[in-house]
Tab-separated table of C-alpha atoms in Angstrom:
chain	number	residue	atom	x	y	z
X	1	UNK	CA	-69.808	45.323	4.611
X	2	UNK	CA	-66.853	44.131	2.429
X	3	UNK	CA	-64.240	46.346	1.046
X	4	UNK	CA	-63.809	46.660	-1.700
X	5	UNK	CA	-59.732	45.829	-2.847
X	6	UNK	CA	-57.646	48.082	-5.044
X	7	UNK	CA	-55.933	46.490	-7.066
X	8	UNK	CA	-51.877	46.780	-6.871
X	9	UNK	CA	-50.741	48.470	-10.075
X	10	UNK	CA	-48.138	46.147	-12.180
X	11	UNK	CA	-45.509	47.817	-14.215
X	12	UNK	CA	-43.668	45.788	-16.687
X	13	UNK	CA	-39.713	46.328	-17.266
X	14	UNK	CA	-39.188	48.741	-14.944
X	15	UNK	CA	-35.285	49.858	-15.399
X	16	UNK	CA	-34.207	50.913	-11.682
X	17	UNK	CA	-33.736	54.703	-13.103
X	18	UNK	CA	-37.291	53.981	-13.219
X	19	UNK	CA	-37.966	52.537	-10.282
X	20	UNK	CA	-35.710	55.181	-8.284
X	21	UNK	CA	-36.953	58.661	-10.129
X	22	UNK	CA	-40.901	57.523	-10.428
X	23	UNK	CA	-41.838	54.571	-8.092
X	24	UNK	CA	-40.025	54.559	-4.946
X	25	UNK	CA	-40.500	57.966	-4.155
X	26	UNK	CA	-44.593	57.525	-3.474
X	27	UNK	CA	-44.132	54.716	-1.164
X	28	UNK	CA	-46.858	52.672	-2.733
X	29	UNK	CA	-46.665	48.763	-3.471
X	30	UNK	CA	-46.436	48.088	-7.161
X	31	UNK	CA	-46.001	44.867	-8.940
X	32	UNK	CA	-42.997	44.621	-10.771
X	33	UNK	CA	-43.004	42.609	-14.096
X	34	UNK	CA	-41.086	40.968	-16.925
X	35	UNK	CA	-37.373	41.608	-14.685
X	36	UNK	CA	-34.440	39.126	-15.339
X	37	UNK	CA	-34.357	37.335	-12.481
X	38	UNK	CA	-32.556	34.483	-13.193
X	39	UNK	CA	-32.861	30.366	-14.283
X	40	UNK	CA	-34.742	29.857	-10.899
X	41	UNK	CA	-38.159	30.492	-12.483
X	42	UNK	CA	-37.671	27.267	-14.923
X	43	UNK	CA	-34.945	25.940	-12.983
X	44	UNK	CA	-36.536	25.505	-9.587
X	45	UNK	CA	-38.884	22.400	-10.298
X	46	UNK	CA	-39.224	20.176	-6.968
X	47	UNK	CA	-36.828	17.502	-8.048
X	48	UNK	CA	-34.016	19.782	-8.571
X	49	UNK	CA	-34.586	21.827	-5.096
X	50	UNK	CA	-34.244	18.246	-3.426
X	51	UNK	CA	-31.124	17.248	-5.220
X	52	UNK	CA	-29.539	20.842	-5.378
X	53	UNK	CA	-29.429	21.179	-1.772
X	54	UNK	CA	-29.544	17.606	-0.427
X	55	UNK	CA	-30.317	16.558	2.871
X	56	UNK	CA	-28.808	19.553	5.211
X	57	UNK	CA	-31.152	20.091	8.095
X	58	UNK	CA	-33.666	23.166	7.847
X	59	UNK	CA	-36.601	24.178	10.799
X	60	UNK	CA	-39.285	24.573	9.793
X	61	UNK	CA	-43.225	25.586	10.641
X	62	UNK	CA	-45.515	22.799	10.859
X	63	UNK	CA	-49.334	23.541	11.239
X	64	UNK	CA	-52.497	21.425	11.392
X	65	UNK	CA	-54.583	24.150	10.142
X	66	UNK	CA	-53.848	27.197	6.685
X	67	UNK	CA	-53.916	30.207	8.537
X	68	UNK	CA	-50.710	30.705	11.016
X	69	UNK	CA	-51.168	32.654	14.126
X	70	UNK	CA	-47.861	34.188	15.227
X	71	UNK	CA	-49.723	35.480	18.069
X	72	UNK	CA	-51.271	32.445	19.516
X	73	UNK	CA	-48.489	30.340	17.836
X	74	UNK	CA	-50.924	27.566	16.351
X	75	UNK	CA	-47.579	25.847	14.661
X	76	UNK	CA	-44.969	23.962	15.972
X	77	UNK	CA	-40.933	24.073	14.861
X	78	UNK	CA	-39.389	21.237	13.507
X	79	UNK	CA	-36.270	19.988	11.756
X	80	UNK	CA	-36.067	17.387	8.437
X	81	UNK	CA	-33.512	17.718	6.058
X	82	UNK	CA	-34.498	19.919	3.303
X	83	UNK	CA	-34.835	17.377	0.444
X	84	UNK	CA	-37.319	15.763	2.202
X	85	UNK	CA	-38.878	19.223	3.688
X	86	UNK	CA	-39.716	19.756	-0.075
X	87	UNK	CA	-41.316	16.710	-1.812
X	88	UNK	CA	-44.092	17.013	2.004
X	89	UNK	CA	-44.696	20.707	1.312
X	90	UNK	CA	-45.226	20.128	-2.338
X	91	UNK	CA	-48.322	17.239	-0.973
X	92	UNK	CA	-51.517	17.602	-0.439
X	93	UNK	CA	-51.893	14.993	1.344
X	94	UNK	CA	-48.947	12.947	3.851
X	95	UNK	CA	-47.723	9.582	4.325
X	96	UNK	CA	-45.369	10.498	7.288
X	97	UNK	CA	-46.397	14.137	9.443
X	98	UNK	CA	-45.919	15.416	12.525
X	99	UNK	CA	-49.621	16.598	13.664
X	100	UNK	CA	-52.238	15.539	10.717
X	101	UNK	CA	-52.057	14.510	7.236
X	102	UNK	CA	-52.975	17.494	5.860
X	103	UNK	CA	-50.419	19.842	7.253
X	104	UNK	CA	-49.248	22.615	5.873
X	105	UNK	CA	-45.303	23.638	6.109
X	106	UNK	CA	-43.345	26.626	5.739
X	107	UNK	CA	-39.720	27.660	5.367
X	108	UNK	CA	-38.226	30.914	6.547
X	109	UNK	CA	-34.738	30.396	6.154
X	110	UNK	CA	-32.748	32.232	9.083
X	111	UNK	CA	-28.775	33.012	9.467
X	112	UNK	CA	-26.579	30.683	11.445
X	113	UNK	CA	-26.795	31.919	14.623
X	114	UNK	CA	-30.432	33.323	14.555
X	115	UNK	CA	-29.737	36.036	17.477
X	116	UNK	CA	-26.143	37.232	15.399
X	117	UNK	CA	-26.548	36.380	11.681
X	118	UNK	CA	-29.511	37.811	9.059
X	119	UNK	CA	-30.932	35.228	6.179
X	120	UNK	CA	-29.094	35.192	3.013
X	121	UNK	CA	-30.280	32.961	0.485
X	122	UNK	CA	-25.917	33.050	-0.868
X	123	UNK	CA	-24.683	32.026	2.473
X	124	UNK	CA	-27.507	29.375	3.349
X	125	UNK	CA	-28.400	27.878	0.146
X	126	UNK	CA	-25.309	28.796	-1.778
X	127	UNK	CA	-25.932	26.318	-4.646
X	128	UNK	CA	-29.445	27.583	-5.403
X	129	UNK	CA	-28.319	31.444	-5.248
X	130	UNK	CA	-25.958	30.998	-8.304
X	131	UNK	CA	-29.504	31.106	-10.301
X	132	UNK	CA	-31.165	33.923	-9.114
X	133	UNK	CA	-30.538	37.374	-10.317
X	134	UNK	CA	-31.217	39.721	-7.484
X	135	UNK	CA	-32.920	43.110	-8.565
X	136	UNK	CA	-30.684	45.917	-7.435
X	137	UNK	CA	-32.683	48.288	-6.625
X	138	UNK	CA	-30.932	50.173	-4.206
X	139	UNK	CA	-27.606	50.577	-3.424
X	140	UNK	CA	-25.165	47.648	-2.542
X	141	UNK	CA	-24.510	48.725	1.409
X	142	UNK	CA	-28.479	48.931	1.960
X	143	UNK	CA	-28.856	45.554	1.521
X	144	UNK	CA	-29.808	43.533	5.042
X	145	UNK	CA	-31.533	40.281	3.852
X	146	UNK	CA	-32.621	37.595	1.439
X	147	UNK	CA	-34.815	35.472	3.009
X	148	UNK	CA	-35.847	31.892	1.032
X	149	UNK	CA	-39.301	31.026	1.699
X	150	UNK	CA	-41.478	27.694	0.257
X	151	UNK	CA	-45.032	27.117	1.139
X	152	UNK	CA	-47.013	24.546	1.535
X	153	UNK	CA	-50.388	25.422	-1.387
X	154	UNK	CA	-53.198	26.942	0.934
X	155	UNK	CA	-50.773	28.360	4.089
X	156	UNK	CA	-51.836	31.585	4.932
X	157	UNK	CA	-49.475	33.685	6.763
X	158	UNK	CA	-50.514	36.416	9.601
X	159	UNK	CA	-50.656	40.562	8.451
X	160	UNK	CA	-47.618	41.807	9.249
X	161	UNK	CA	-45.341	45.216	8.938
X	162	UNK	CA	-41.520	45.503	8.390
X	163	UNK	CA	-39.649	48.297	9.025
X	164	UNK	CA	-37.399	47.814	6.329
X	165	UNK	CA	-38.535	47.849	1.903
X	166	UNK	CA	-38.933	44.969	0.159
X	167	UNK	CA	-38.773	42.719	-2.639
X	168	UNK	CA	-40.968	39.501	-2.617
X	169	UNK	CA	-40.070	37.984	-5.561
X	170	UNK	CA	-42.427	34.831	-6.154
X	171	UNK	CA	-39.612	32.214	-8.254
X	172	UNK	CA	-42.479	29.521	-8.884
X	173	UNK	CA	-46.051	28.888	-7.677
X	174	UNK	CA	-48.821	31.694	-7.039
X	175	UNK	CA	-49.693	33.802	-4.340
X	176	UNK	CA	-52.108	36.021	-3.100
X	177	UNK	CA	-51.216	39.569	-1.201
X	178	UNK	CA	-53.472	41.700	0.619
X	179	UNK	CA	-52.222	44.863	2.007
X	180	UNK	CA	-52.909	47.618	4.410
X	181	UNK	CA	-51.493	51.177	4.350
X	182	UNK	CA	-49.275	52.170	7.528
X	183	UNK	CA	-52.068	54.777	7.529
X	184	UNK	CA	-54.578	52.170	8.556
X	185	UNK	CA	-52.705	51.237	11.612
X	186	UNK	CA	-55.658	51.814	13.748
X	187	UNK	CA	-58.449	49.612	12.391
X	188	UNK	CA	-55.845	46.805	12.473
X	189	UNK	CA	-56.196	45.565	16.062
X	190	UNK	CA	-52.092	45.322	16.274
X	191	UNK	CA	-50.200	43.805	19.046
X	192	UNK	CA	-46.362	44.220	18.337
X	193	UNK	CA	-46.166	44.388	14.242
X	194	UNK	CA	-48.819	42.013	13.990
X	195	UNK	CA	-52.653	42.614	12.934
X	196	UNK	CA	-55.086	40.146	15.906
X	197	UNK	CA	-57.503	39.914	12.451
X	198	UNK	CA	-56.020	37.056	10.660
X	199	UNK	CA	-58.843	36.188	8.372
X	200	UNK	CA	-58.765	38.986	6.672
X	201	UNK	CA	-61.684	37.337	4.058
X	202	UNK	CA	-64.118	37.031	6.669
X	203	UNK	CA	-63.112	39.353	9.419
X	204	UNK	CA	-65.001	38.414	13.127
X	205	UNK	CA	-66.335	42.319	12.624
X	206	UNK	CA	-68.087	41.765	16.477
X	207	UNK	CA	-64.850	41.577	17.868
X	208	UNK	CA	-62.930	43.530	15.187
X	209	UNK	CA	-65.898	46.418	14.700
X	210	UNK	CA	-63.536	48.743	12.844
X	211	UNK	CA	-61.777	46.507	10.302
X	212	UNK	CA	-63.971	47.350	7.415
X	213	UNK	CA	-62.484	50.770	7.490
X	214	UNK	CA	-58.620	49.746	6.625
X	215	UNK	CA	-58.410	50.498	2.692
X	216	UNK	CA	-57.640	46.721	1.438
X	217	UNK	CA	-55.003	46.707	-1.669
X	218	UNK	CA	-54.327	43.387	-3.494
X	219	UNK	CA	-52.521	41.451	-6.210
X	220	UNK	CA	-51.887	37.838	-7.087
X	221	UNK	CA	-48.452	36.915	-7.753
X	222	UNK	CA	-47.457	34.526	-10.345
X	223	UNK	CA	-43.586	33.092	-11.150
X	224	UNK	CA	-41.492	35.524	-11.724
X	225	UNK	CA	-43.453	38.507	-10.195
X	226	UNK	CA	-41.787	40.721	-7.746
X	227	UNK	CA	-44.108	43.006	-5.992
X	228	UNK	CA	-42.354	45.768	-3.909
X	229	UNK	CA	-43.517	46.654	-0.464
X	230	UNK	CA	-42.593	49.750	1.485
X	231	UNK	CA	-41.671	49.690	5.016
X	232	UNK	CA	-44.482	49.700	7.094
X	233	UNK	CA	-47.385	48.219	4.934
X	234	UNK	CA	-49.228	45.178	6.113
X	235	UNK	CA	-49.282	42.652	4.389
X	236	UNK	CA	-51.156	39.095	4.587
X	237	UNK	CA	-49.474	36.051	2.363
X	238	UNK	CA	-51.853	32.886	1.171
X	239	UNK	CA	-50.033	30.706	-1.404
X	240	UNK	CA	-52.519	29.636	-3.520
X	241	UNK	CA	-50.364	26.603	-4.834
X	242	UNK	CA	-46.810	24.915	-3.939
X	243	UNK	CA	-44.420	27.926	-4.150
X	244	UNK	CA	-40.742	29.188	-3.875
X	245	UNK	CA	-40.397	32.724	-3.107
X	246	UNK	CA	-36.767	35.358	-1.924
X	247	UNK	CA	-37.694	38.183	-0.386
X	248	UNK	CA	-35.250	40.928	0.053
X	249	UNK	CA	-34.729	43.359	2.815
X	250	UNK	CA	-33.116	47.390	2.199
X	251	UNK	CA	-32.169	49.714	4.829
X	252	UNK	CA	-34.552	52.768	3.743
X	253	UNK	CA	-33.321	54.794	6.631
X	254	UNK	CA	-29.402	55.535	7.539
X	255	UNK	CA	-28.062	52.404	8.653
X	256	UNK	CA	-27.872	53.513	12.775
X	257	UNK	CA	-31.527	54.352	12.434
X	258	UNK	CA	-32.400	50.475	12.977
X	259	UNK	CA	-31.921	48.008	16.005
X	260	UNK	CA	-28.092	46.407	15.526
X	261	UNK	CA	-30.005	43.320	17.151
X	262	UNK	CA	-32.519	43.211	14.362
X	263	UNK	CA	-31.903	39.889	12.575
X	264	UNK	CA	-35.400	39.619	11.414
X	265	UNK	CA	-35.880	43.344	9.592
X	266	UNK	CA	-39.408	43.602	12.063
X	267	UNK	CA	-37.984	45.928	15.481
X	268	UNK	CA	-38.878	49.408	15.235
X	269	UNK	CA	-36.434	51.933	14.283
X	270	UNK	CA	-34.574	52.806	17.875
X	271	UNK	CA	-35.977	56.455	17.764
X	272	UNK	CA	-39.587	55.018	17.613
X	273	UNK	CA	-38.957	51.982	19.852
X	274	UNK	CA	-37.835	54.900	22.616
X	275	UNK	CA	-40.836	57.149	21.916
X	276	UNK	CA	-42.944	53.879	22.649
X	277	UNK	CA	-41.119	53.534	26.114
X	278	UNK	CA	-41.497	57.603	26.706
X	279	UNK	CA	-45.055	57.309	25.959
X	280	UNK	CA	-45.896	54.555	27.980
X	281	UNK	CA	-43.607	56.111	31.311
X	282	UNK	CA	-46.197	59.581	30.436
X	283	UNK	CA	-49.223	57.567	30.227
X	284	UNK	CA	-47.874	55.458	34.168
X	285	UNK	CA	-47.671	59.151	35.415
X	286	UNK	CA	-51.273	60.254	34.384
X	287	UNK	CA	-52.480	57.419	36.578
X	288	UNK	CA	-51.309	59.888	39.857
X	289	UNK	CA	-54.348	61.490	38.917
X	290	UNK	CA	-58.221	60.900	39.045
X	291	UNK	CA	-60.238	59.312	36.359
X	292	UNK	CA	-61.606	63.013	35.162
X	293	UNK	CA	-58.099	64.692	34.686
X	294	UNK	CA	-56.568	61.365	33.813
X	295	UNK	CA	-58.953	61.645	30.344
X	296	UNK	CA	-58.338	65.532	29.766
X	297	UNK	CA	-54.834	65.294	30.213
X	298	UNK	CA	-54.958	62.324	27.637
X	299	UNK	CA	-56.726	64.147	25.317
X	300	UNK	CA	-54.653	66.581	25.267
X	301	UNK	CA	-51.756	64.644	24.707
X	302	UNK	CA	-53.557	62.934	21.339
X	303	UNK	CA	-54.023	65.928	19.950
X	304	UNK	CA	-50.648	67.305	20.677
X	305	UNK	CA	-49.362	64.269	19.596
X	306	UNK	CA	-51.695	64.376	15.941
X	307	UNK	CA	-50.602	68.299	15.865
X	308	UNK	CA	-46.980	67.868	15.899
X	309	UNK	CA	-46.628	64.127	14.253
X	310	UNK	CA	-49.193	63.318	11.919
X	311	UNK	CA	-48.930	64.151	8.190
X	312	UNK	CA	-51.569	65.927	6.371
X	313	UNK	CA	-51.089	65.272	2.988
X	314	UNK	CA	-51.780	61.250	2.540
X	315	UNK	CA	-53.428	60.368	-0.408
């Protein structure tokens, strides 16, 4: 019943000729090994997060239970100033909580005005940026994000796509990645960008029936790590321990291609979010019809749709 998982290829020293002539061009996570990446991966210890940044306010997610459901929202949002935020993540267990004693937390840092401004780890937690080295990758104007992230050990984050690439680059701690293919959109039960099958270890396969056919890819993350992840791969996110983790966002596609209200990197491209809309205005006018001509009309349109939009030559 189980698929079985491929296991992400790691690379060590890739030089970004490398990366650019051999790697990025198949679209394919790969785990990226042995880069300079700064002093944050012997730097970062939990007493120096709490004194480097002090006690400026960050929100965070709070939930009683490991695996977060964006979807149902099974977290709440709450504020503690971020030297304090760390030493309870870092717990196992807590004196002071908001919902149980076990609770897990998360940080996603966000810009200053989360509808206007993107994440970026030098404007939000300037002090801490002066130690990490960045991987440039990709050319300086592509950049959109760094998002800061710290986990609580055992939160498990929901599968998710992004329309832009990515670098997760795990500073300390260890993580575990599963990912799905864009490819195997349609055994993922999606609503939005997110997958409704958030235990992805033991899928519910009577309500999820065609899960065991997505192709499962995985890796495990350890300090210092930075797995890349094309635009449009799922990915799920359980941090096995305590862990500090930057991921940063690219523009893969010319800058107007994207949403200008995108602060988050996860709204479709405009092109595709106005094929959606076109799509969904067709499928209101097929209802004119009865039930019979309603489904050959349909199925007509899939395969005109698979004819003139799918690609054939996936590996």
């Amino acid at each position: 019943r189980e698929q079985p998982a491929v296991a992400v290829e790691r690379l060590d020293g890739v030089t970004r000729e490398r990366f650019l002539r051999d790697i990025y061009p198949r679209r394919k996570p790969v785990v990226l090994t042995g880069l300079e990446l700064g002093m944050c991966t012997t730097k970062w210890t939990i007493d120096y997060l709490s004194q480097a940044e002090g006690s400026k306010e960050v929100k965070i997610h709070v939930s009683a239970v490991p695996q977060m459901d964006f979807l149902s929202k099974n977290f709440v949002y709450r504020t503690l100033p971020f030297d304090v935020f760390v030493r309870r993540a870092a717990e196992a267990k807590h004196k002071e909580y908001f919902l149980t004693e076990d609770e897990k937390y998360y940080l996603r840092s966000v810009g200053e005005d989360v509808r206007k401004d993107i994440a970026d780890i030098r404007k939000q937690f300037p002090i801490l940026a002066e130690d990490v080295h960045i991987p440039e990758y990709f050319e300086k104007e592509q950049f959109f994000s760094s998002v800061f992230r710290i986990s609580s050990a055992g939160l498990q984050l929901w599968t998710h796509y992004d329309v832009m690439d990515n670098f997760l680059i795990q500073v300390t701690g260890k993580k575990r990645v599963v990912l799905y293919s864009p490819r195997d959109a349609p055994y993922l039960y999606l609503s939005g960008t997110k997958s409704e099958v958030l235990d992805v270890d033991n899928p519910d396969l009577e309500k999820y029936p065609l899960f065991v056919k997505a192709k499962r890819y995985q890796c495990v993350l350890e300090a210092g790590d930075v797995l890349f992840i094309p635009a449009l791969w799922f990915h799920n996110v359980i941090s096995e321990e305590f862990g500090v983790a930057l991921n940063v966002f690219w523009k893969h596609l010319p800058a107007e291609s994207y949403d200008k209200t995108d602060t988050y990197g996860n709204k479709d491209p405009t092109a595709a979010s106005r094929a959606i809309q076109i799509l969904d205005r067709a499928l209101k006018t097929l209802e004119e019809l009865p039930e019979e001509y309603r489904d050959f009309y349909a199925r007509r349109m899939v395969l005109r749709i698979q004819e003139k939009a799918y690609r054939n030559d996936y590996g």
